[in-house]
Short mmCIF file of C-alpha atoms and ligand atoms in Angstrom, two decimals:
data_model
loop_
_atom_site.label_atom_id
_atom_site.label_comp_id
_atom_site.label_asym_id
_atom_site.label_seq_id
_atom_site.Cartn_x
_atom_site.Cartn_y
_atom_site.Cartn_z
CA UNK I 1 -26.23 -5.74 29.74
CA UNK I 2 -24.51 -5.40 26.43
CA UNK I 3 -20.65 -5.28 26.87
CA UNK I 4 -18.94 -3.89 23.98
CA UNK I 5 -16.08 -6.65 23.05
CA UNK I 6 -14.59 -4.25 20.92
CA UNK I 7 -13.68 -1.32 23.38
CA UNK I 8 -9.76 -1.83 22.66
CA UNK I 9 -10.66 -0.08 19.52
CA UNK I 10 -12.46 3.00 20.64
CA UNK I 11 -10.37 6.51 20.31
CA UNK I 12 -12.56 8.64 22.39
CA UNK I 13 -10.73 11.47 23.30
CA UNK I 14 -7.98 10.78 21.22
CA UNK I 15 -6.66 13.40 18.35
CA UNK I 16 -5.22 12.17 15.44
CA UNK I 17 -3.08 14.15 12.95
CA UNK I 18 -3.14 12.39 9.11
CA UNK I 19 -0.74 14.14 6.52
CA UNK I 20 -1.61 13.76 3.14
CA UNK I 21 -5.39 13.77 4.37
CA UNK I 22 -6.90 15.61 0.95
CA UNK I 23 -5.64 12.35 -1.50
CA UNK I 24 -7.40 9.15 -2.16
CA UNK I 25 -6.80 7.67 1.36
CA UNK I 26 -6.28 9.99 4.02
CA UNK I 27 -9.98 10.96 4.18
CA UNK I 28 -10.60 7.01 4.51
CA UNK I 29 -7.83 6.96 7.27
CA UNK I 30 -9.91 9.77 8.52
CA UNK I 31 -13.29 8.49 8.27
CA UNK I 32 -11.74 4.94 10.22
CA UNK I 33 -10.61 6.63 13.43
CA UNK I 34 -14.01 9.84 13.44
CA UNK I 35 -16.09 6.08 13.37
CA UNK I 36 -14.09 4.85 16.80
CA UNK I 37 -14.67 8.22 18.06
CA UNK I 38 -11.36 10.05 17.49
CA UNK I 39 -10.67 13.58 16.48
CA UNK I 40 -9.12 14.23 12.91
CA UNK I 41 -6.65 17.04 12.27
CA UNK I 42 -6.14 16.82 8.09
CA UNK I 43 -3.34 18.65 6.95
CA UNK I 44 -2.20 18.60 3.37
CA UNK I 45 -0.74 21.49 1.35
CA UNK I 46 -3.58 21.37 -1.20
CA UNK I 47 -6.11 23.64 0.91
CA UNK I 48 -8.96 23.10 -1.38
CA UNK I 49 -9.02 19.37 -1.21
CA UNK I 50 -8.85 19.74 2.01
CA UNK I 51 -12.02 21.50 2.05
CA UNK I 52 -13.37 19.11 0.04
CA UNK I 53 -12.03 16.28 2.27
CA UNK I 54 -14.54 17.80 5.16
CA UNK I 55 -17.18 18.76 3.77
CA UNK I 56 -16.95 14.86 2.49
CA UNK I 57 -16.80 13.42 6.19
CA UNK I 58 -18.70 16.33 7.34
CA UNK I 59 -21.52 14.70 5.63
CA UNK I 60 -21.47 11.60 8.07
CA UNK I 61 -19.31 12.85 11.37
CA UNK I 62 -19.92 15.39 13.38
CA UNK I 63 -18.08 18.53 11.73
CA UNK I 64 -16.63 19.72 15.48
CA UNK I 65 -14.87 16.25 15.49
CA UNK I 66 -12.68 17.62 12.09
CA UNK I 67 -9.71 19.74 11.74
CA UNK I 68 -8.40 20.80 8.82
CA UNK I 69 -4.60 22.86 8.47
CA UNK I 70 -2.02 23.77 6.05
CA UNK I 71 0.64 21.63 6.46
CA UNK I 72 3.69 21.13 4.13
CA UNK I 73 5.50 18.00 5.92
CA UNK I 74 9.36 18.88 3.34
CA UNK I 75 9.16 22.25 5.59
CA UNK I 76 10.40 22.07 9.38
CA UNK I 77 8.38 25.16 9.85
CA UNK I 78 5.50 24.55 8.93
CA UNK I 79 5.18 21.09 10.69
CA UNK I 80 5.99 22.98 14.22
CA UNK I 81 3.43 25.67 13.48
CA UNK I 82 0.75 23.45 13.02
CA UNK I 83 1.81 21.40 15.88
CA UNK I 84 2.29 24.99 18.20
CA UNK I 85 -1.66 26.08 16.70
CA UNK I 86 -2.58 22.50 18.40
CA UNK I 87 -1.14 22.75 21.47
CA UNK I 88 -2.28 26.39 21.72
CA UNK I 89 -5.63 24.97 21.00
CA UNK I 90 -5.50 22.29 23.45
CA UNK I 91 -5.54 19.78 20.65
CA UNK I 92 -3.03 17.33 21.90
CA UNK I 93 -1.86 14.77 19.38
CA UNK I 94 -1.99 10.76 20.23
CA UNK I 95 -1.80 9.43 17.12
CA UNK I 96 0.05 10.74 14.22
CA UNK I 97 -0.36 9.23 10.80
CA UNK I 98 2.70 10.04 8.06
CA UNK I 99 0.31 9.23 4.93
CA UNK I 100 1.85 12.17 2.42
CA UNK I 101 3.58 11.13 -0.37
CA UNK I 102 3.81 11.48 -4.52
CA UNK I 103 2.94 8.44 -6.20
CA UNK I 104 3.87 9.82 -10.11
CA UNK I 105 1.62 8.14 -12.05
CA UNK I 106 3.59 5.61 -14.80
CA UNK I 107 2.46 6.87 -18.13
CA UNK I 108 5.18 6.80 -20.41
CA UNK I 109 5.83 10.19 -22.17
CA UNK I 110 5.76 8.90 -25.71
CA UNK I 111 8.76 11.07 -26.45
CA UNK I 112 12.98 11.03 -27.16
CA UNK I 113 13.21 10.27 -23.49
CA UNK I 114 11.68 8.10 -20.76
CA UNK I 115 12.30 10.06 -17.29
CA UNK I 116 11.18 7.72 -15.09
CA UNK I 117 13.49 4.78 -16.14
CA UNK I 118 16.77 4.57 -13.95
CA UNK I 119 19.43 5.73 -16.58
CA UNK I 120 17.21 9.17 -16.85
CA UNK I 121 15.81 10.00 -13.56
CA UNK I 122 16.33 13.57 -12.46
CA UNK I 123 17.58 14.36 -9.44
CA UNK I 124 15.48 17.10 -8.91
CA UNK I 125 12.77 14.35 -8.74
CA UNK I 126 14.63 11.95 -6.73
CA UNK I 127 14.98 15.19 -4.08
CA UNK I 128 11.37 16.26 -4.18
CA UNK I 129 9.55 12.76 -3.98
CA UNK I 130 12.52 11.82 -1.04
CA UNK I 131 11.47 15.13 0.57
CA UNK I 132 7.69 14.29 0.67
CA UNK I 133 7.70 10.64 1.15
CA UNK I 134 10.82 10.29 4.19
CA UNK I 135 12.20 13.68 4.94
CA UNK I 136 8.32 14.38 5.69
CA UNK I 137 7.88 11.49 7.52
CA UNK I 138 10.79 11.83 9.52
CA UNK I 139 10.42 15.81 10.26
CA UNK I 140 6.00 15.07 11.67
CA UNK I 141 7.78 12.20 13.70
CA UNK I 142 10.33 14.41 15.10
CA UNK I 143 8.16 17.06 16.24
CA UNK I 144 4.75 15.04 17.04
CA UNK I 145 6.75 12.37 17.96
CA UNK I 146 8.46 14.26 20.43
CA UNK I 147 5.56 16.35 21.95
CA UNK I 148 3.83 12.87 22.15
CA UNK I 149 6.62 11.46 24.09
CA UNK I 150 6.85 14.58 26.43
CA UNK I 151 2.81 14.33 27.68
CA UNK I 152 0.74 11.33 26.90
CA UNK I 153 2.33 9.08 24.82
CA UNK I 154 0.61 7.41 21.00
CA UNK I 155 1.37 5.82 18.49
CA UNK I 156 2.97 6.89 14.99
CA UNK I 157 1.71 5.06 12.04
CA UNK I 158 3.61 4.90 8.97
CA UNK I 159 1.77 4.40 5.35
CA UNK I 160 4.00 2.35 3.08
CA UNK I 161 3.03 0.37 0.30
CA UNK I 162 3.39 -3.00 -1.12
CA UNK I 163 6.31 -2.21 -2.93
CA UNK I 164 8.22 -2.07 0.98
CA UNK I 165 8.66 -5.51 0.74
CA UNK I 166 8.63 -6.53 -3.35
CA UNK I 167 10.16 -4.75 -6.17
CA UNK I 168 7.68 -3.32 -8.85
CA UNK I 169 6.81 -5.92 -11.99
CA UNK I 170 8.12 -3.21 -14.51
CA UNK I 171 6.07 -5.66 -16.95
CA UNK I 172 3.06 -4.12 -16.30
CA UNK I 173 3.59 -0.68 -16.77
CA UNK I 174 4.61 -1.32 -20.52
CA UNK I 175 3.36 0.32 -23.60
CA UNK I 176 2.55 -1.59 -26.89
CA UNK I 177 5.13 -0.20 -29.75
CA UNK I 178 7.67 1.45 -27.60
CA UNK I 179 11.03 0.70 -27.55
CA UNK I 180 12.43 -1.04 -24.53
CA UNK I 181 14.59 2.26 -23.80
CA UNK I 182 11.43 3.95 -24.11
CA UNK I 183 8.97 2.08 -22.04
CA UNK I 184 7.80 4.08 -18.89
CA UNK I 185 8.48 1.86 -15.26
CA UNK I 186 7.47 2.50 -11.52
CA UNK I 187 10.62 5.21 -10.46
CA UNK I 188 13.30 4.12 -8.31
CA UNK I 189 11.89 6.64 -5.54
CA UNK I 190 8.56 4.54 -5.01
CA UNK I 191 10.37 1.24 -3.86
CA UNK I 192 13.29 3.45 -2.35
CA UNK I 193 11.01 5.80 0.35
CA UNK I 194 8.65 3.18 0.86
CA UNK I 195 11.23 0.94 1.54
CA UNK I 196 12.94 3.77 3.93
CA UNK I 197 9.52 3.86 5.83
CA UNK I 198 10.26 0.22 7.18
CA UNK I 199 13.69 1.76 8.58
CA UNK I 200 12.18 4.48 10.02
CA UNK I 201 8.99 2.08 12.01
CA UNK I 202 11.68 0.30 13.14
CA UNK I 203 14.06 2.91 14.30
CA UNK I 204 11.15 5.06 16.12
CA UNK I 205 9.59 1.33 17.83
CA UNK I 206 12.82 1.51 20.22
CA UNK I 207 13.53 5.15 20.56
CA UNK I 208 10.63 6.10 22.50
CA UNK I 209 9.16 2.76 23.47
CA UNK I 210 9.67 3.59 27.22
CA UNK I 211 7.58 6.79 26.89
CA UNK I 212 5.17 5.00 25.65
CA UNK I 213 5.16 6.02 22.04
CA UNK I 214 4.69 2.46 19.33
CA UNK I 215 4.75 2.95 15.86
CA UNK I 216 4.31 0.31 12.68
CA UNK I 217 3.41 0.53 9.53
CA UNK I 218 0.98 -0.30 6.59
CA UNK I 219 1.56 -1.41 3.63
CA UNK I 220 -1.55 -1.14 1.26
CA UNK I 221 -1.64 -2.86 -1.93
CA UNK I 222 -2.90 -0.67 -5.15
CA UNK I 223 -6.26 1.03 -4.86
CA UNK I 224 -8.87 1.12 -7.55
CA UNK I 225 -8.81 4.68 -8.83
CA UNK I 226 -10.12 4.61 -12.59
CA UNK I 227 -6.85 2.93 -14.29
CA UNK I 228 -7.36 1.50 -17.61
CA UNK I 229 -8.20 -1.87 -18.16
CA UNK I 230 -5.09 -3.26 -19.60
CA UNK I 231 -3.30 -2.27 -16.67
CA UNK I 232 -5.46 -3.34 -14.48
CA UNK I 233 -5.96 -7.20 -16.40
CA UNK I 234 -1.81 -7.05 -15.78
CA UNK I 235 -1.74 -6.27 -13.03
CA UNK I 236 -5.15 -8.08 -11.15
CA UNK I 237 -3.46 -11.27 -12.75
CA UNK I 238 -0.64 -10.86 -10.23
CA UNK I 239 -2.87 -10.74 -7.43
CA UNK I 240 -3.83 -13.98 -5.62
CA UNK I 241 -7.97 -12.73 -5.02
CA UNK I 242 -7.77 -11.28 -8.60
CA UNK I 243 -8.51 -7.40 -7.69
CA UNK I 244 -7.30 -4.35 -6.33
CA UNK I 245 -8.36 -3.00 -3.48
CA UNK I 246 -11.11 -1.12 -2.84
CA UNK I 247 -10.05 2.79 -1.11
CA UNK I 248 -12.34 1.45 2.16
CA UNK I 249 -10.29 -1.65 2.88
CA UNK I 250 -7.79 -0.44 4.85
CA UNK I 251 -9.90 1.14 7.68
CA UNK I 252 -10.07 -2.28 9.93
CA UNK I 253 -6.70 -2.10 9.91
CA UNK I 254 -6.22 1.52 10.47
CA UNK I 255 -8.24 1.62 13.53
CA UNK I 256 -6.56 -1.57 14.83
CA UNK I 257 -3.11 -0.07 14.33
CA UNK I 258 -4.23 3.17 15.27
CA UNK I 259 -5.50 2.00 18.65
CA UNK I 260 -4.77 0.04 21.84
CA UNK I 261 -6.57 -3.31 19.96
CA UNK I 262 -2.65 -3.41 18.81
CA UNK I 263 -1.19 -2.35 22.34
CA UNK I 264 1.72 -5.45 21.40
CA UNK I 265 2.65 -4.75 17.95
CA UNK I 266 5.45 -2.55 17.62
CA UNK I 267 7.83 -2.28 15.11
CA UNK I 268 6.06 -4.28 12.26
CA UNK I 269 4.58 -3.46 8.77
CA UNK I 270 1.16 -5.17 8.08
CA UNK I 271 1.02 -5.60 4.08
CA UNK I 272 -2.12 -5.78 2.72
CA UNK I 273 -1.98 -6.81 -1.03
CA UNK I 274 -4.58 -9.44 -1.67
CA UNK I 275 -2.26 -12.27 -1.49
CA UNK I 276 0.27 -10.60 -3.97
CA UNK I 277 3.30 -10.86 -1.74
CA UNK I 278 2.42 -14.93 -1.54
CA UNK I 279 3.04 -15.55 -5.21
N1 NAD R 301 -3.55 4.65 -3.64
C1 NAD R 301 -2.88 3.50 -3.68
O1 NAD R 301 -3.15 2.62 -4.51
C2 NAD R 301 -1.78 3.26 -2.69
C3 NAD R 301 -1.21 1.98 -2.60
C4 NAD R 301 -0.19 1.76 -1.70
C5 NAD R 301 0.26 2.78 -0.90
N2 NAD R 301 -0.30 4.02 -1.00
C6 NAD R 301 0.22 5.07 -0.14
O2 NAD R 301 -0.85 5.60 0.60
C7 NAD R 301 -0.62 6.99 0.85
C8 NAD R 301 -1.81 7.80 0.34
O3 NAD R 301 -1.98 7.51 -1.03
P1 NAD R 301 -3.11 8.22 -1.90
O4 NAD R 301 -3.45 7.27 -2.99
O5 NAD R 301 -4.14 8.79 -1.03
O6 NAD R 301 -2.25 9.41 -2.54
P2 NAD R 301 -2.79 10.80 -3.11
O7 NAD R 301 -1.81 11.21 -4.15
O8 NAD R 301 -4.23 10.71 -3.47
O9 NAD R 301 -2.66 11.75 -1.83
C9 NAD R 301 -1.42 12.21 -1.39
C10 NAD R 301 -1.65 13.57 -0.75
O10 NAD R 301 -0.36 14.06 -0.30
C11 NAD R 301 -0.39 15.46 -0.48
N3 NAD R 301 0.96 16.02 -0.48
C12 NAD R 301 1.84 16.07 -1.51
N4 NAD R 301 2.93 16.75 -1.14
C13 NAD R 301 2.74 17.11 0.16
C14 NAD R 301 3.51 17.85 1.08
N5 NAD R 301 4.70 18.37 0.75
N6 NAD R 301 3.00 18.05 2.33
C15 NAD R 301 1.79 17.55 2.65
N7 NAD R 301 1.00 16.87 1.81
C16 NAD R 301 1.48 16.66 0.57
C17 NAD R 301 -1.12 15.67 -1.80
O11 NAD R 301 -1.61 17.00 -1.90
C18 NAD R 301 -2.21 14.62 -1.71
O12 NAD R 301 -3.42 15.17 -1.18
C19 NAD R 301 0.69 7.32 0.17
O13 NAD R 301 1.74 7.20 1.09
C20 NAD R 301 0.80 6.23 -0.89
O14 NAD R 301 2.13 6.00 -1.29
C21 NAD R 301 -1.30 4.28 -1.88
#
């Protein structure tokens, strides 16, 4: 008889909501849990990505097995919509995933001013990258969260980054011939939300811990995604095994976190960053 020594990870029967699911990640967040059996609900507000993001796992999981919605997590209405369509579909939520956030690329502008340093950040930015990356975060936990804690219990994962636990290296994001006023750097928002996240795991790990909801967080260090190679020789150099990572790398630990293979962590942020946080 074979036993399977790795049936803390299954997530048969489970339904698992992912916001942010039509970027870079969230269909590999999705693809980890649909391979230990779970049921994805994507949401995003980008509807044709989304599309895009199913017909992509479509191609290896069984279509019936994958949701997809319209789900804006900055608007309180729309995140109880989506979660009223779920219950009315008998789609109850076990595991919720706050993965939506903007990550502004770091460019520099070339022009008379550099918006992303400090002295020059608008506020309209700080509000609208605050509103996607915590506010959202906070608003999915509130309502899934809550209908999680009413009926069966789960577990909220939050997706932070590397830059939870260090600040950026601003060095690496500079441009040959610009002055220093003018050199682009990783906004305060980034370190700030991501950063926030960590309050918020540890905040929701107590507050429904005896209705049996956990939650943690990840922390991924940066993901290949066609950056240029100065950048990347910068910033590979800072990293301990000398790469990135690549998009799949993070499953393992998604389906650990996301399951009862983790039934005693609670309250912690894994950060995986190739060593990075070592040096
Ligand atoms: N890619 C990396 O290198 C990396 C590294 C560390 C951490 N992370 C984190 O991982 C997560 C996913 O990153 P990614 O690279 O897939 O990002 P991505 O930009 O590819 O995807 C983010 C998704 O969020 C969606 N989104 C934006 N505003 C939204 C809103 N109001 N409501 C719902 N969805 C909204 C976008 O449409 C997009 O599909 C983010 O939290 C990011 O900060 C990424």
């Amino acid at each position: 008889m074979v036993v399977n020594k790795l049936k803390k990870f299954d997530l048969n029967g489970k339904n698992a909501l992912i916001t942010g699911a039509a970027g870079l990640l969230g269909a590999q967040h999705a693809a980890a849990l649909l391979e230990v059996g779970a049921k994805v609900v994507l949401t995003d507000i980008n509807q044709d990505a989304l599309q895009e993001a199913k017909a992509y796992l479509s191609e290896e999981y069984d279509q019936k097995m994958i949701e997809i919605r319209y789900l804006d997590v900055t608007s309180l209405e729309s995140v109880k919509s989506v979660c009223e369509s779920l219950v009315v579909k008998k789609i109850g939520i076990g595991i919720l995933i706050n993965n939506a956030a903007i990550d502004p690329k770091v460019r520099g502008n070339q022009g008379v001013v550099e918006t992303s340093r400090l002295e020059n950040f608008p506020v309209d930015q700080w509000d609208f990258q605050v509103a996607v990356g915590l506010k959202g975060a906070f608003l999915c936990s509130q309502i899934f969260g809550n209908e999680m804690a009413n009926n069966r219990g789960g577990v909220i994962l939050n997706i932070a980054s590397d830059l939870s636990v260090f600040s950026p290296d601003q060095r690496i994001y500079r441009k040959d011939g610009l002055a220093d006023e003018l050199q682009p750097v990783k906004p305060v928002t980034y370190s700030v939300i991501k950063a926030g996240l960590i309050g918020l795991t540890k905040y929701l790990s107590t507050y429904w811990v005896d209705r049996g909801i956990r939650c943690n967080a990840l922390s991924p260090g940066g993901v290949y995604n066609g950056q240029d190679d100065e950048f990347l020789s910068k910033l590979t150099s800072l990293i301990p095994l000398g790469r990135m990572a690549e998009k799949d790398e993070y499953k393992s630990a998604i389906q650990f976190l996301c399951s009862e293979a983790s039934s005693y962590m609670n309250g912690q942020n894994i950060v995986i960053d190739g060593g990075r946080s070592s040096w």
